[in-house]
JSON list of C-alpha atoms in Angstrom, two decimals:
[
{"chain": "A", "resi": 20, "resn": "MET", "atom": "CA", "xyz": [0.00, 0.00, 0.00]},
{"chain": "A", "resi": 21, "resn": "LYS", "atom": "CA", "xyz": [2.78, 2.41, 0.97]},
{"chain": "A", "resi": 22, "resn": "LYS", "atom": "CA", "xyz": [4.69, 1.54, -2.21]},
{"chain": "A", "resi": 23, "resn": "ALA", "atom": "CA", "xyz": [1.69, 2.28, -4.43]},
{"chain": "A", "resi": 24, "resn": "PHE", "atom": "CA", "xyz": [1.08, 5.55, -2.62]},
{"chain": "A", "resi": 25, "resn": "LEU", "atom": "CA", "xyz": [4.74, 6.52, -3.05]},
{"chain": "A", "resi": 26, "resn": "ILE", "atom": "CA", "xyz": [4.59, 5.73, -6.78]},
{"chain": "A", "resi": 27, "resn": "VAL", "atom": "CA", "xyz": [1.50, 7.92, -7.16]},
{"chain": "A", "resi": 28, "resn": "ILE", "atom": "CA", "xyz": [3.17, 10.79, -5.26]},
{"chain": "A", "resi": 29, "resn": "ILE", "atom": "CA", "xyz": [6.32, 10.53, -7.41]},
{"chain": "A", "resi": 30, "resn": "PHE", "atom": "CA", "xyz": [4.23, 10.43, -10.59]},
{"chain": "A", "resi": 31, "resn": "PHE", "atom": "CA", "xyz": [2.34, 13.60, -9.69]},
{"chain": "A", "resi": 32, "resn": "MET", "atom": "CA", "xyz": [5.51, 15.37, -8.57]},
{"chain": "A", "resi": 33, "resn": "ASN", "atom": "CA", "xyz": [7.08, 14.60, -11.96]},
{"chain": "A", "resi": 34, "resn": "MET", "atom": "CA", "xyz": [3.95, 15.84, -13.73]},
{"chain": "A", "resi": 35, "resn": "HIS", "atom": "CA", "xyz": [4.07, 19.05, -11.70]},
{"chain": "A", "resi": 36, "resn": "LEU", "atom": "CA", "xyz": [7.75, 19.61, -12.46]},
{"chain": "A", "resi": 37, "resn": "ALA", "atom": "CA", "xyz": [7.18, 18.92, -16.14]},
{"chain": "A", "resi": 38, "resn": "ALA", "atom": "CA", "xyz": [4.33, 21.43, -16.23]},
{"chain": "A", "resi": 39, "resn": "CYS", "atom": "CA", "xyz": [6.53, 24.05, -14.59]},
{"chain": "A", "resi": 40, "resn": "SER", "atom": "CA", "xyz": [9.19, 23.56, -17.26]},
{"chain": "A", "resi": 41, "resn": "GLU", "atom": "CA", "xyz": [6.87, 24.27, -20.18]},
{"chain": "A", "resi": 42, "resn": "LYS", "atom": "CA", "xyz": [7.82, 27.13, -22.40]},
{"chain": "A", "resi": 43, "resn": "SER", "atom": "CA", "xyz": [5.56, 30.10, -21.95]},
{"chain": "A", "resi": 44, "resn": "PRO", "atom": "CA", "xyz": [4.00, 31.74, -25.00]},
{"chain": "A", "resi": 45, "resn": "GLY", "atom": "CA", "xyz": [6.58, 34.52, -24.72]},
{"chain": "A", "resi": 46, "resn": "ASP", "atom": "CA", "xyz": [9.37, 31.96, -25.15]},
{"chain": "A", "resi": 47, "resn": "ILE", "atom": "CA", "xyz": [7.93, 30.60, -28.37]},
{"chain": "A", "resi": 48, "resn": "ALA", "atom": "CA", "xyz": [8.57, 32.45, -31.60]},
{"chain": "A", "resi": 49, "resn": "GLN", "atom": "CA", "xyz": [5.34, 34.18, -32.52]},
{"chain": "A", "resi": 50, "resn": "SER", "atom": "CA", "xyz": [6.05, 34.26, -36.23]},
{"chain": "A", "resi": 51, "resn": "ALA", "atom": "CA", "xyz": [4.30, 32.36, -39.01]},
{"chain": "A", "resi": 52, "resn": "GLU", "atom": "CA", "xyz": [7.75, 31.04, -39.97]},
{"chain": "A", "resi": 53, "resn": "ILE", "atom": "CA", "xyz": [7.48, 28.59, -37.06]},
{"chain": "A", "resi": 54, "resn": "ILE", "atom": "CA", "xyz": [4.75, 26.72, -38.94]},
{"chain": "A", "resi": 55, "resn": "SER", "atom": "CA", "xyz": [7.33, 24.93, -41.07]},
{"chain": "A", "resi": 56, "resn": "LEU", "atom": "CA", "xyz": [9.41, 23.70, -38.13]},
{"chain": "A", "resi": 57, "resn": "CYS", "atom": "CA", "xyz": [8.63, 20.38, -36.45]},
{"chain": "A", "resi": 58, "resn": "PRO", "atom": "CA", "xyz": [11.05, 18.78, -34.02]},
{"chain": "A", "resi": 59, "resn": "ALA", "atom": "CA", "xyz": [12.33, 15.27, -34.71]},
{"chain": "A", "resi": 60, "resn": "TYR", "atom": "CA", "xyz": [9.80, 13.91, -32.21]},
{"chain": "A", "resi": 61, "resn": "PRO", "atom": "CA", "xyz": [6.50, 12.36, -33.32]},
{"chain": "A", "resi": 62, "resn": "ASN", "atom": "CA", "xyz": [4.45, 14.98, -31.44]},
{"chain": "A", "resi": 63, "resn": "CYS", "atom": "CA", "xyz": [3.99, 17.54, -34.20]},
{"chain": "A", "resi": 64, "resn": "VAL", "atom": "CA", "xyz": [2.23, 17.95, -37.54]},
{"chain": "A", "resi": 65, "resn": "SER", "atom": "CA", "xyz": [2.68, 20.74, -40.07]},
{"chain": "A", "resi": 66, "resn": "SER", "atom": "CA", "xyz": [1.37, 21.44, -43.55]},
{"chain": "A", "resi": 67, "resn": "ASP", "atom": "CA", "xyz": [4.83, 22.78, -44.39]},
{"chain": "A", "resi": 68, "resn": "ALA", "atom": "CA", "xyz": [6.68, 19.65, -43.25]},
{"chain": "A", "resi": 69, "resn": "THR", "atom": "CA", "xyz": [8.32, 17.64, -46.00]},
{"chain": "A", "resi": 70, "resn": "ASP", "atom": "CA", "xyz": [8.59, 14.29, -44.21]},
{"chain": "A", "resi": 71, "resn": "GLY", "atom": "CA", "xyz": [5.70, 11.84, -44.05]},
{"chain": "A", "resi": 72, "resn": "GLU", "atom": "CA", "xyz": [5.69, 11.55, -40.27]},
{"chain": "A", "resi": 73, "resn": "HIS", "atom": "CA", "xyz": [4.95, 15.24, -39.69]},
{"chain": "A", "resi": 74, "resn": "GLN", "atom": "CA", "xyz": [3.25, 16.29, -42.94]},
{"chain": "A", "resi": 75, "resn": "ILE", "atom": "CA", "xyz": [-0.46, 17.09, -42.99]},
{"chain": "A", "resi": 76, "resn": "ALA", "atom": "CA", "xyz": [-2.46, 18.78, -45.74]},
{"chain": "A", "resi": 77, "resn": "PRO", "atom": "CA", "xyz": [-3.32, 22.47, -45.42]},
{"chain": "A", "resi": 78, "resn": "TYR", "atom": "CA", "xyz": [-6.93, 23.62, -45.53]},
{"chain": "A", "resi": 79, "resn": "LEU", "atom": "CA", "xyz": [-7.99, 24.44, -49.12]},
{"chain": "A", "resi": 80, "resn": "LEU", "atom": "CA", "xyz": [-10.47, 27.31, -49.05]},
{"chain": "A", "resi": 81, "resn": "THR", "atom": "CA", "xyz": [-13.80, 27.17, -50.91]},
{"chain": "A", "resi": 82, "resn": "GLN", "atom": "CA", "xyz": [-15.10, 30.50, -49.62]},
{"chain": "A", "resi": 83, "resn": "GLU", "atom": "CA", "xyz": [-13.62, 33.97, -49.44]},
{"chain": "A", "resi": 84, "resn": "ALA", "atom": "CA", "xyz": [-10.50, 33.97, -47.24]},
{"chain": "A", "resi": 85, "resn": "GLU", "atom": "CA", "xyz": [-11.77, 36.53, -44.72]},
{"chain": "A", "resi": 86, "resn": "THR", "atom": "CA", "xyz": [-15.03, 34.61, -44.27]},
{"chain": "A", "resi": 87, "resn": "VAL", "atom": "CA", "xyz": [-13.25, 31.31, -43.65]},
{"chain": "A", "resi": 88, "resn": "TRP", "atom": "CA", "xyz": [-10.78, 32.99, -41.29]},
{"chain": "A", "resi": 89, "resn": "ALA", "atom": "CA", "xyz": [-13.63, 34.37, -39.18]},
{"chain": "A", "resi": 90, "resn": "VAL", "atom": "CA", "xyz": [-15.29, 30.93, -39.02]},
{"chain": "A", "resi": 91, "resn": "VAL", "atom": "CA", "xyz": [-11.98, 29.31, -37.99]},
{"chain": "A", "resi": 92, "resn": "GLN", "atom": "CA", "xyz": [-11.62, 31.78, -35.13]},
{"chain": "A", "resi": 93, "resn": "GLU", "atom": "CA", "xyz": [-15.21, 31.20, -34.04]},
{"chain": "A", "resi": 94, "resn": "ILE", "atom": "CA", "xyz": [-14.75, 27.41, -33.99]},
{"chain": "A", "resi": 95, "resn": "ILE", "atom": "CA", "xyz": [-11.49, 27.61, -32.04]},
{"chain": "A", "resi": 96, "resn": "GLU", "atom": "CA", "xyz": [-13.00, 29.94, -29.43]},
{"chain": "A", "resi": 97, "resn": "GLN", "atom": "CA", "xyz": [-15.65, 27.27, -28.76]},
{"chain": "A", "resi": 98, "resn": "GLN", "atom": "CA", "xyz": [-13.13, 24.46, -28.19]},
{"chain": "A", "resi": 99, "resn": "PRO", "atom": "CA", "xyz": [-12.70, 23.45, -24.55]},
{"chain": "A", "resi": 100, "resn": "GLY", "atom": "CA", "xyz": [-9.19, 24.16, -23.25]},
{"chain": "A", "resi": 101, "resn": "CYS", "atom": "CA", "xyz": [-8.22, 26.34, -26.26]},
{"chain": "A", "resi": 102, "resn": "ILE", "atom": "CA", "xyz": [-7.27, 29.98, -25.84]},
{"chain": "A", "resi": 103, "resn": "ILE", "atom": "CA", "xyz": [-6.17, 32.29, -28.64]},
{"chain": "A", "resi": 104, "resn": "ILE", "atom": "CA", "xyz": [-2.96, 33.94, -27.42]},
{"chain": "A", "resi": 105, "resn": "GLU", "atom": "CA", "xyz": [-2.01, 35.75, -30.62]},
{"chain": "A", "resi": 106, "resn": "GLN", "atom": "CA", "xyz": [-4.29, 36.88, -33.39]},
{"chain": "A", "resi": 107, "resn": "THR", "atom": "CA", "xyz": [-3.48, 38.93, -36.48]},
{"chain": "A", "resi": 108, "resn": "GLN", "atom": "CA", "xyz": [-5.13, 39.36, -39.84]},
{"chain": "A", "resi": 109, "resn": "TYR", "atom": "CA", "xyz": [-3.26, 36.30, -41.17]},
{"chain": "A", "resi": 110, "resn": "PHE", "atom": "CA", "xyz": [-1.99, 34.35, -38.15]},
{"chain": "A", "resi": 111, "resn": "LEU", "atom": "CA", "xyz": [-3.47, 32.58, -35.12]},
{"chain": "A", "resi": 112, "resn": "HIS", "atom": "CA", "xyz": [-1.55, 31.07, -32.22]},
{"chain": "A", "resi": 113, "resn": "VAL", "atom": "CA", "xyz": [-3.72, 28.98, -29.93]},
{"chain": "A", "resi": 114, "resn": "GLU", "atom": "CA", "xyz": [-2.79, 27.32, -26.66]},
{"chain": "A", "resi": 115, "resn": "CYS", "atom": "CA", "xyz": [-4.68, 24.03, -26.17]},
{"chain": "A", "resi": 116, "resn": "ARG", "atom": "CA", "xyz": [-4.61, 22.38, -22.72]},
{"chain": "A", "resi": 117, "resn": "SER", "atom": "CA", "xyz": [-5.54, 18.77, -22.14]},
{"chain": "A", "resi": 118, "resn": "ALA", "atom": "CA", "xyz": [-8.32, 18.27, -19.63]},
{"chain": "A", "resi": 119, "resn": "LEU", "atom": "CA", "xyz": [-6.70, 15.73, -17.32]},
{"chain": "A", "resi": 120, "resn": "PHE", "atom": "CA", "xyz": [-2.99, 16.56, -17.00]},
{"chain": "A", "resi": 121, "resn": "ARG", "atom": "CA", "xyz": [-3.16, 20.12, -18.38]},
{"chain": "A", "resi": 122, "resn": "PHE", "atom": "CA", "xyz": [-0.48, 19.45, -21.04]},
{"chain": "A", "resi": 123, "resn": "VAL", "atom": "CA", "xyz": [-0.12, 22.36, -23.46]},
{"chain": "A", "resi": 124, "resn": "ASP", "atom": "CA", "xyz": [-0.08, 22.05, -27.24]},
{"chain": "A", "resi": 125, "resn": "ASP", "atom": "CA", "xyz": [0.45, 24.90, -29.68]},
{"chain": "A", "resi": 126, "resn": "LEU", "atom": "CA", "xyz": [-1.92, 25.22, -32.61]},
{"chain": "A", "resi": 127, "resn": "LYS", "atom": "CA", "xyz": [-0.83, 27.71, -35.25]},
{"chain": "A", "resi": 128, "resn": "LEU", "atom": "CA", "xyz": [-2.71, 28.69, -38.37]},
{"chain": "A", "resi": 129, "resn": "GLU", "atom": "CA", "xyz": [-1.59, 31.00, -41.16]},
{"chain": "A", "resi": 130, "resn": "LEU", "atom": "CA", "xyz": [-3.99, 32.35, -43.77]},
{"chain": "A", "resi": 131, "resn": "ARG", "atom": "CA", "xyz": [-2.15, 32.37, -47.10]},
{"chain": "A", "resi": 132, "resn": "THR", "atom": "CA", "xyz": [-4.51, 34.25, -49.38]},
{"chain": "A", "resi": 133, "resn": "GLU", "atom": "CA", "xyz": [-2.19, 34.07, -52.40]},
{"chain": "A", "resi": 134, "resn": "GLN", "atom": "CA", "xyz": [-2.35, 30.24, -52.26]},
{"chain": "A", "resi": 135, "resn": "ASN", "atom": "CA", "xyz": [-5.99, 30.14, -51.11]},
{"chain": "A", "resi": 136, "resn": "ILE", "atom": "CA", "xyz": [-5.04, 27.94, -48.12]},
{"chain": "A", "resi": 137, "resn": "ILE", "atom": "CA", "xyz": [-4.66, 27.95, -44.38]},
{"chain": "A", "resi": 138, "resn": "ALA", "atom": "CA", "xyz": [-1.31, 26.46, -43.37]},
{"chain": "A", "resi": 139, "resn": "VAL", "atom": "CA", "xyz": [-1.61, 24.40, -40.17]},
{"chain": "A", "resi": 140, "resn": "TYR", "atom": "CA", "xyz": [0.73, 23.41, -37.35]},
{"chain": "A", "resi": 141, "resn": "SER", "atom": "CA", "xyz": [0.02, 21.61, -34.09]},
{"chain": "A", "resi": 142, "resn": "ALA", "atom": "CA", "xyz": [2.66, 20.41, -31.64]},
{"chain": "A", "resi": 143, "resn": "SER", "atom": "CA", "xyz": [3.11, 19.36, -28.04]},
{"chain": "A", "resi": 144, "resn": "ARG", "atom": "CA", "xyz": [5.33, 21.60, -25.96]},
{"chain": "A", "resi": 145, "resn": "LEU", "atom": "CA", "xyz": [6.47, 18.72, -23.82]},
{"chain": "A", "resi": 146, "resn": "GLY", "atom": "CA", "xyz": [7.20, 15.04, -24.23]},
{"chain": "A", "resi": 147, "resn": "TYR", "atom": "CA", "xyz": [8.22, 12.71, -27.01]},
{"chain": "A", "resi": 148, "resn": "SER", "atom": "CA", "xyz": [4.94, 11.33, -28.35]},
{"chain": "A", "resi": 149, "resn": "ASP", "atom": "CA", "xyz": [1.45, 12.75, -28.37]},
{"chain": "A", "resi": 150, "resn": "PHE", "atom": "CA", "xyz": [-0.37, 9.52, -29.37]},
{"chain": "A", "resi": 151, "resn": "GLY", "atom": "CA", "xyz": [-1.72, 11.31, -32.45]},
{"chain": "A", "resi": 152, "resn": "VAL", "atom": "CA", "xyz": [-3.49, 14.10, -30.54]},
{"chain": "A", "resi": 153, "resn": "ASN", "atom": "CA", "xyz": [-2.13, 16.93, -32.70]},
{"chain": "A", "resi": 154, "resn": "ARG", "atom": "CA", "xyz": [-3.01, 15.22, -35.98]},
{"chain": "A", "resi": 155, "resn": "LYS", "atom": "CA", "xyz": [-6.52, 14.51, -34.62]},
{"chain": "A", "resi": 156, "resn": "ARG", "atom": "CA", "xyz": [-6.90, 18.18, -33.63]},
{"chain": "A", "resi": 157, "resn": "ILE", "atom": "CA", "xyz": [-6.09, 19.37, -37.16]},
{"chain": "A", "resi": 158, "resn": "GLU", "atom": "CA", "xyz": [-8.34, 16.73, -38.74]},
{"chain": "A", "resi": 159, "resn": "SER", "atom": "CA", "xyz": [-11.23, 17.51, -36.36]},
{"chain": "A", "resi": 160, "resn": "LEU", "atom": "CA", "xyz": [-11.06, 21.18, -37.25]},
{"chain": "A", "resi": 161, "resn": "ARG", "atom": "CA", "xyz": [-10.85, 20.19, -40.94]},
{"chain": "A", "resi": 162, "resn": "ALA", "atom": "CA", "xyz": [-14.03, 18.09, -40.57]},
{"chain": "A", "resi": 163, "resn": "VAL", "atom": "CA", "xyz": [-15.98, 20.97, -39.00]},
{"chain": "A", "resi": 164, "resn": "LEU", "atom": "CA", "xyz": [-14.81, 23.43, -41.67]},
{"chain": "A", "resi": 165, "resn": "LYS", "atom": "CA", "xyz": [-15.74, 20.96, -44.43]},
{"chain": "A", "resi": 166, "resn": "GLU", "atom": "CA", "xyz": [-19.15, 20.41, -42.87]},
{"chain": "A", "resi": 167, "resn": "ARG", "atom": "CA", "xyz": [-19.72, 24.17, -42.91]},
{"chain": "A", "resi": 168, "resn": "GLY", "atom": "CA", "xyz": [-18.60, 24.36, -46.56]},
{"chain": "A", "resi": 169, "resn": "GLN", "atom": "CA", "xyz": [-15.58, 26.56, -45.82]},
{"chain": "A", "resi": 170, "resn": "ILE", "atom": "CA", "xyz": [-12.86, 24.21, -47.15]},
{"chain": "A", "resi": 171, "resn": "LYS", "atom": "CA", "xyz": [-12.51, 21.28, -49.56]}
]
């Protein structure tokens, strides 16, 4: 009993220390250029990545760019645990926290009107693997935008 309790205490202490070591939004480059960069870990997806492990398709717009961009922002604001921390005319940086352990992922979107796309990036701030959470986040948002007729 004492051993199990000790293991639980150590686990939660490690989780707390890991959470304290997360990079704050101010430490992360707030430029759209970051969209193309994924670490070597399997906890990131990007529409600008060139390798199969990290690559994910951008959103191809079917409506006017400004209209789609407004819908994207509306959808993200309704997502539990997601907070927009930077918002410009062409760039969104969203902090997404997991419900249970409060892990933080960064979701970044760049509206590229000249290409008629939204470039996408989602990555965990901490850890090696994300068990596909970031890819699922991008695909879930894609499904909602498709359902609303905003993207192909």
